[in-house]
Short mmCIF file of C-alpha atoms in Angstrom, two decimals:
data_model
loop_
_atom_site.label_atom_id
_atom_site.label_comp_id
_atom_site.label_asym_id
_atom_site.label_seq_id
_atom_site.Cartn_x
_atom_site.Cartn_y
_atom_site.Cartn_z
CA MET A 1 -0.06 -0.04 0.52
CA ALA A 2 1.40 3.40 -0.87
CA THR A 3 2.83 5.48 2.29
CA THR A 4 0.93 8.49 1.53
CA GLU A 5 -2.53 7.80 1.52
CA PRO A 6 -5.45 9.86 -0.23
CA LEU A 7 -7.22 12.40 1.88
CA ILE A 8 -10.93 11.16 2.58
CA THR A 9 -13.50 13.78 3.12
CA THR A 10 -16.30 12.27 1.92
CA ILE A 11 -18.38 8.67 2.01
CA ASP A 12 -17.43 7.76 -1.58
CA ASP A 13 -13.91 8.55 -0.39
CA VAL A 14 -13.85 6.02 2.24
CA ILE A 15 -15.65 3.41 0.52
CA ALA A 16 -12.80 3.75 -2.46
CA ARG A 17 -9.91 3.36 0.59
CA MET A 18 -12.16 0.24 2.12
CA GLU A 19 -12.36 -1.18 -1.72
CA GLN A 20 -8.89 -0.87 -1.80
CA ILE A 21 -7.87 -2.27 1.31
CA ASP A 22 -10.19 -5.22 -0.03
CA THR A 23 -8.16 -5.97 -2.65
CA GLU A 24 -4.58 -5.59 -1.38
CA LEU A 25 -5.20 -7.74 1.86
CA ASP A 26 -5.79 -12.18 2.34
CA PRO A 27 -9.46 -12.41 2.64
CA LEU A 28 -8.43 -14.43 5.53
CA ASP A 29 -6.66 -11.85 7.30
CA GLY A 30 -8.25 -10.19 10.29
CA VAL A 31 -8.52 -7.19 9.41
CA ALA A 32 -9.51 -7.89 6.20
CA CYS A 33 -12.43 -9.45 7.52
CA PHE A 34 -13.32 -6.97 9.21
CA ASN A 35 -12.86 -4.49 6.47
CA HIS A 36 -15.08 -6.49 4.17
CA MET A 37 -18.01 -6.46 6.98
CA TYR A 38 -17.38 -2.39 7.38
CA LEU A 39 -17.69 -1.70 3.52
CA LYS A 40 -20.53 -3.41 3.63
CA VAL A 41 -22.03 -1.28 6.11
CA THR A 42 -20.82 1.84 4.48
CA LYS A 43 -22.11 1.24 1.32
CA LEU A 44 -25.68 0.86 2.96
CA VAL A 45 -24.87 3.87 4.85
CA LYS A 46 -24.69 5.68 1.55
CA GLU A 47 -27.62 4.56 -0.16
CA ASN A 48 -29.55 5.78 2.40
CA ILE A 49 -27.86 9.13 2.66
CA THR A 50 -28.40 9.23 -0.90
CA ALA A 51 -32.35 8.18 -0.26
CA GLY A 52 -33.06 10.86 2.11
CA THR A 53 -33.74 8.50 4.79
CA PHE A 54 -31.54 10.82 7.53
CA GLY A 55 -32.82 14.27 9.08
CA ASP A 56 -29.77 15.75 8.32
CA SER A 57 -27.70 14.09 5.21
CA ALA A 58 -24.58 16.47 5.91
CA PHE A 59 -23.91 15.71 9.58
CA LEU A 60 -24.38 11.67 9.35
CA GLU A 61 -21.68 11.92 6.00
CA ARG A 62 -19.43 14.33 7.84
CA MET A 63 -19.85 11.56 10.93
CA ASP A 64 -19.11 8.81 9.03
CA VAL A 65 -16.05 10.27 7.20
CA ILE A 66 -14.53 10.91 10.73
CA PHE A 67 -15.64 7.56 12.33
CA ALA A 68 -13.94 5.30 9.31
CA GLY A 69 -10.75 7.76 9.76
CA LEU A 70 -10.34 6.34 13.37
CA TYR A 71 -9.87 3.20 11.44
CA LEU A 72 -8.01 3.84 9.04
CA ARG A 73 -5.59 5.69 10.53
CA ASN A 74 -5.03 1.95 11.99
CA ILE A 75 -4.21 0.49 8.87
CA ASP A 76 -1.94 3.38 7.98
CA ALA A 77 0.43 2.90 11.73
CA ASP A 78 0.43 -0.35 11.11
CA ASN A 79 1.56 -0.19 7.23
CA ALA A 80 4.04 2.05 8.98
CA GLY A 81 5.25 -0.10 11.74
CA ARG A 82 3.52 1.86 14.45
CA PRO A 83 1.83 0.69 17.34
CA VAL A 84 -2.04 0.93 16.51
CA ASP A 85 -5.04 2.20 19.36
CA THR A 86 -5.23 0.17 22.28
CA ALA A 87 -8.78 -0.44 21.49
CA TRP A 88 -7.36 -2.02 18.10
CA ALA A 89 -4.62 -4.13 19.13
CA PRO A 90 -6.38 -7.53 19.86
CA LEU A 91 -7.47 -7.87 16.13
CA PHE A 92 -4.39 -6.78 15.09
CA ALA A 93 -2.28 -9.15 16.84
CA ALA A 94 -4.06 -11.49 15.78
CA ARG A 95 -5.24 -11.02 12.09
CA ASP A 96 -2.68 -14.16 10.98
CA ASN A 97 -4.48 -16.71 13.81
CA ARG A 98 -6.49 -18.54 11.05
CA ILE A 99 -7.76 -20.97 14.20
CA ILE A 100 -9.99 -17.45 14.08
CA TRP A 101 -13.10 -17.57 12.28
CA PRO A 102 -13.57 -14.50 10.27
CA LEU A 103 -16.62 -14.17 11.86
CA GLN A 104 -14.91 -13.38 15.05
CA PHE A 105 -12.53 -10.74 13.64
CA ALA A 106 -15.28 -9.20 11.90
CA LEU A 107 -16.88 -9.11 14.86
CA ALA A 108 -13.68 -8.01 16.84
CA GLY A 109 -13.26 -5.07 14.83
CA MET A 110 -17.11 -3.92 14.97
CA ASN A 111 -15.90 -3.92 18.90
CA ALA A 112 -13.53 -1.88 18.50
CA HIS A 113 -14.87 0.89 16.03
CA ILE A 114 -18.42 1.03 17.43
CA ASN A 115 -17.38 0.66 21.65
CA HIS A 116 -14.24 2.72 21.37
CA ASP A 117 -15.01 5.34 17.94
CA LEU A 118 -17.85 5.87 17.83
CA PRO A 119 -18.48 7.65 20.75
CA VAL A 120 -14.85 9.53 20.14
CA ALA A 121 -16.34 10.28 16.33
CA VAL A 122 -20.06 12.10 17.92
CA VAL A 123 -17.99 14.10 19.78
CA ASP A 124 -15.61 15.35 17.40
CA THR A 125 -18.57 15.40 14.58
CA CYS A 126 -20.73 17.69 16.92
CA ALA A 127 -17.72 19.95 17.91
CA GLU A 128 -16.70 20.72 14.47
CA ARG A 129 -20.51 21.33 13.47
CA ARG A 130 -21.16 23.37 16.06
CA THR A 131 -23.77 21.71 17.54
CA THR A 132 -24.35 18.76 20.45
CA PRO A 133 -25.38 15.46 20.48
CA ASP A 134 -28.42 16.33 22.16
CA THR A 135 -29.38 18.82 19.23
CA PRO A 136 -31.76 16.84 16.97
CA PRO A 137 -32.05 15.19 15.01
CA VAL A 138 -28.20 13.94 15.57
CA HIS A 139 -29.75 11.13 18.01
CA HIS A 140 -32.52 10.38 15.61
CA ASP A 141 -30.19 9.81 12.94
CA TYR A 142 -27.72 7.66 14.60
CA GLU A 143 -30.76 5.43 16.12
CA LYS A 144 -31.63 5.03 11.99
CA VAL A 145 -28.56 3.63 11.45
CA ASN A 146 -28.79 1.27 14.10
CA ASP A 147 -31.24 -0.93 12.05
CA LEU A 148 -28.99 -0.83 9.07
CA LEU A 149 -26.04 -2.17 11.24
CA ALA A 150 -28.27 -4.59 12.90
CA SER A 151 -29.75 -6.32 9.24
CA VAL A 152 -25.82 -6.32 8.32
CA GLU A 153 -24.83 -7.77 11.52
CA ALA A 154 -27.39 -10.95 10.97
CA GLU A 155 -26.64 -11.39 7.49
CA VAL A 156 -23.44 -11.81 8.69
CA ARG A 157 -23.50 -14.64 11.45
CA ALA A 158 -26.20 -16.28 9.54
CA GLU A 159 -23.36 -16.55 7.11
CA TYR A 160 -21.05 -19.34 9.19
CA GLU A 161 -24.21 -20.79 10.76
CA PRO A 162 -24.18 -23.97 9.04
CA ARG A 163 -20.46 -24.24 9.59
CA ILE A 164 -20.55 -23.81 13.53
CA ALA A 165 -23.72 -26.39 12.75
CA LYS A 166 -21.04 -28.84 11.47
CA LEU A 167 -18.97 -28.65 15.12
CA ALA A 168 -18.73 -30.90 17.99
CA THR A 169 -20.98 -29.69 20.86
CA ARG A 170 -18.50 -28.79 23.05
CA ASP A 171 -16.47 -26.30 19.88
CA ALA A 172 -19.72 -25.01 18.94
CA GLU A 173 -20.84 -23.66 22.83
CA ALA A 174 -17.17 -22.44 23.02
CA LEU A 175 -17.79 -20.42 19.81
CA LYS A 176 -20.87 -19.16 20.74
CA HIS A 177 -19.65 -18.26 23.83
CA ALA A 178 -17.19 -15.88 22.27
CA ILE A 179 -18.83 -14.16 19.57
CA SER A 180 -22.04 -13.64 21.84
CA ALA A 181 -19.77 -10.92 23.39
CA PHE A 182 -21.00 -8.60 21.03
CA SER A 183 -24.11 -7.19 19.43
CA ILE A 184 -24.20 -3.92 17.12
CA SER A 185 -27.50 -3.14 18.42
CA GLU A 186 -26.21 -3.24 22.09
CA ALA A 187 -23.06 -1.96 21.11
CA ARG A 188 -24.37 1.24 19.58
CA GLU A 189 -26.75 1.88 22.93
CA VAL A 190 -23.39 1.86 24.76
CA ALA A 191 -21.84 4.00 22.87
CA TRP A 192 -24.54 6.83 22.21
CA ARG A 193 -24.21 7.07 26.51
CA THR A 194 -20.28 7.12 26.39
CA ALA A 195 -20.47 9.82 23.74
CA GLU A 196 -23.13 11.81 25.83
CA GLU A 197 -20.10 11.49 28.95
CA PHE A 198 -18.10 12.20 26.92
CA TRP A 199 -19.11 15.79 25.28
CA LEU A 200 -20.11 16.46 29.19
CA GLU A 201 -16.09 15.94 29.98
CA LYS A 202 -14.83 17.50 27.22
CA HIS A 203 -16.84 20.74 28.71
CA SER A 204 -15.99 20.55 31.73
CA LEU A 205 -13.65 22.44 33.88
CA ASP A 206 -11.66 18.83 33.91
CA PRO A 207 -9.51 18.61 31.17
CA LEU A 208 -8.49 15.32 31.66
CA ALA A 209 -11.56 13.54 32.65
CA TYR A 210 -12.21 12.63 29.15
CA ARG A 211 -8.85 11.79 28.17
CA HIS A 212 -8.70 9.01 31.48
CA HIS A 213 -12.12 8.14 30.28
CA GLU A 214 -11.17 7.81 26.95
CA ALA A 215 -8.11 5.53 27.50
CA ALA A 216 -10.20 3.95 30.30
CA VAL A 217 -12.39 3.08 27.73
CA ALA A 218 -10.09 1.28 25.53
CA ARG A 219 -8.72 -0.94 27.81
CA THR A 220 -11.81 -2.81 28.60
CA VAL A 221 -12.23 -2.56 24.74
CA ALA A 222 -9.44 -4.30 23.98
CA GLY A 223 -10.33 -6.83 26.72
CA VAL A 224 -13.70 -7.63 25.05
CA SER A 225 -11.73 -8.25 21.80
CA ARG A 226 -9.32 -10.66 23.36
CA GLY A 227 -12.38 -12.70 24.55
CA ILE A 228 -14.29 -12.46 20.85
CA LEU A 229 -11.04 -13.51 19.31
CA LEU A 230 -10.26 -16.83 21.50
CA PRO A 231 -9.15 -19.55 19.31
CA VAL A 232 -11.30 -22.15 19.39
CA VAL A 233 -11.41 -24.54 16.41
CA PRO A 234 -10.31 -24.43 13.23
CA MET A 235 -13.24 -23.59 10.43
CA PRO A 236 -14.42 -26.29 8.69
CA PRO A 237 -15.10 -26.25 4.88
CA ASP A 238 -18.48 -25.85 3.04
#
């Protein structure tokens, strides 16, 4: 991948960059597994922006760009040999483990991106556009995205159900336990509450409160990802 990446300013730029990553990485690479799922989600969000689904399409697109940028900066950091963010470290560390299923990688990436990056993106977008998380229609549009993401999550999980059914009962239960640690819709509810807390902290009289809270969230998210990425058994063939 090029050392100097193109400037990402629109959702089309985001999609183009993810498509580039999709073609450059081994499909079984753990980061590629997440990227493939995220690309589906981003295309679905774009379709709904174009269709006028959201109350403030400009805000939603800008937040999507800022949100994606928090993921893409970790791609760039890893390519340059720099450490990735704490929340993303488990996924990048485990990306070459072929006992871990693509579904586990995808969900671990979503865990890092939603439970850590999304609250940051909400706060940064509101600050940039001189609004607040409580200003309509920010939360209403945010909830509309929840439905889109839940549909993609269900689709991806269903794709692997036949293979899970082939496993011995003990292995199947262990794998189900690992992947049950994350749900997109539940994560986004938690992420919204975190965003509200981050917003208050960034505008409080204690400038360190947000920084400490963000670091604590990153550590917690990393712990959840390690549970999701527990190697159980190689994935059986179709």
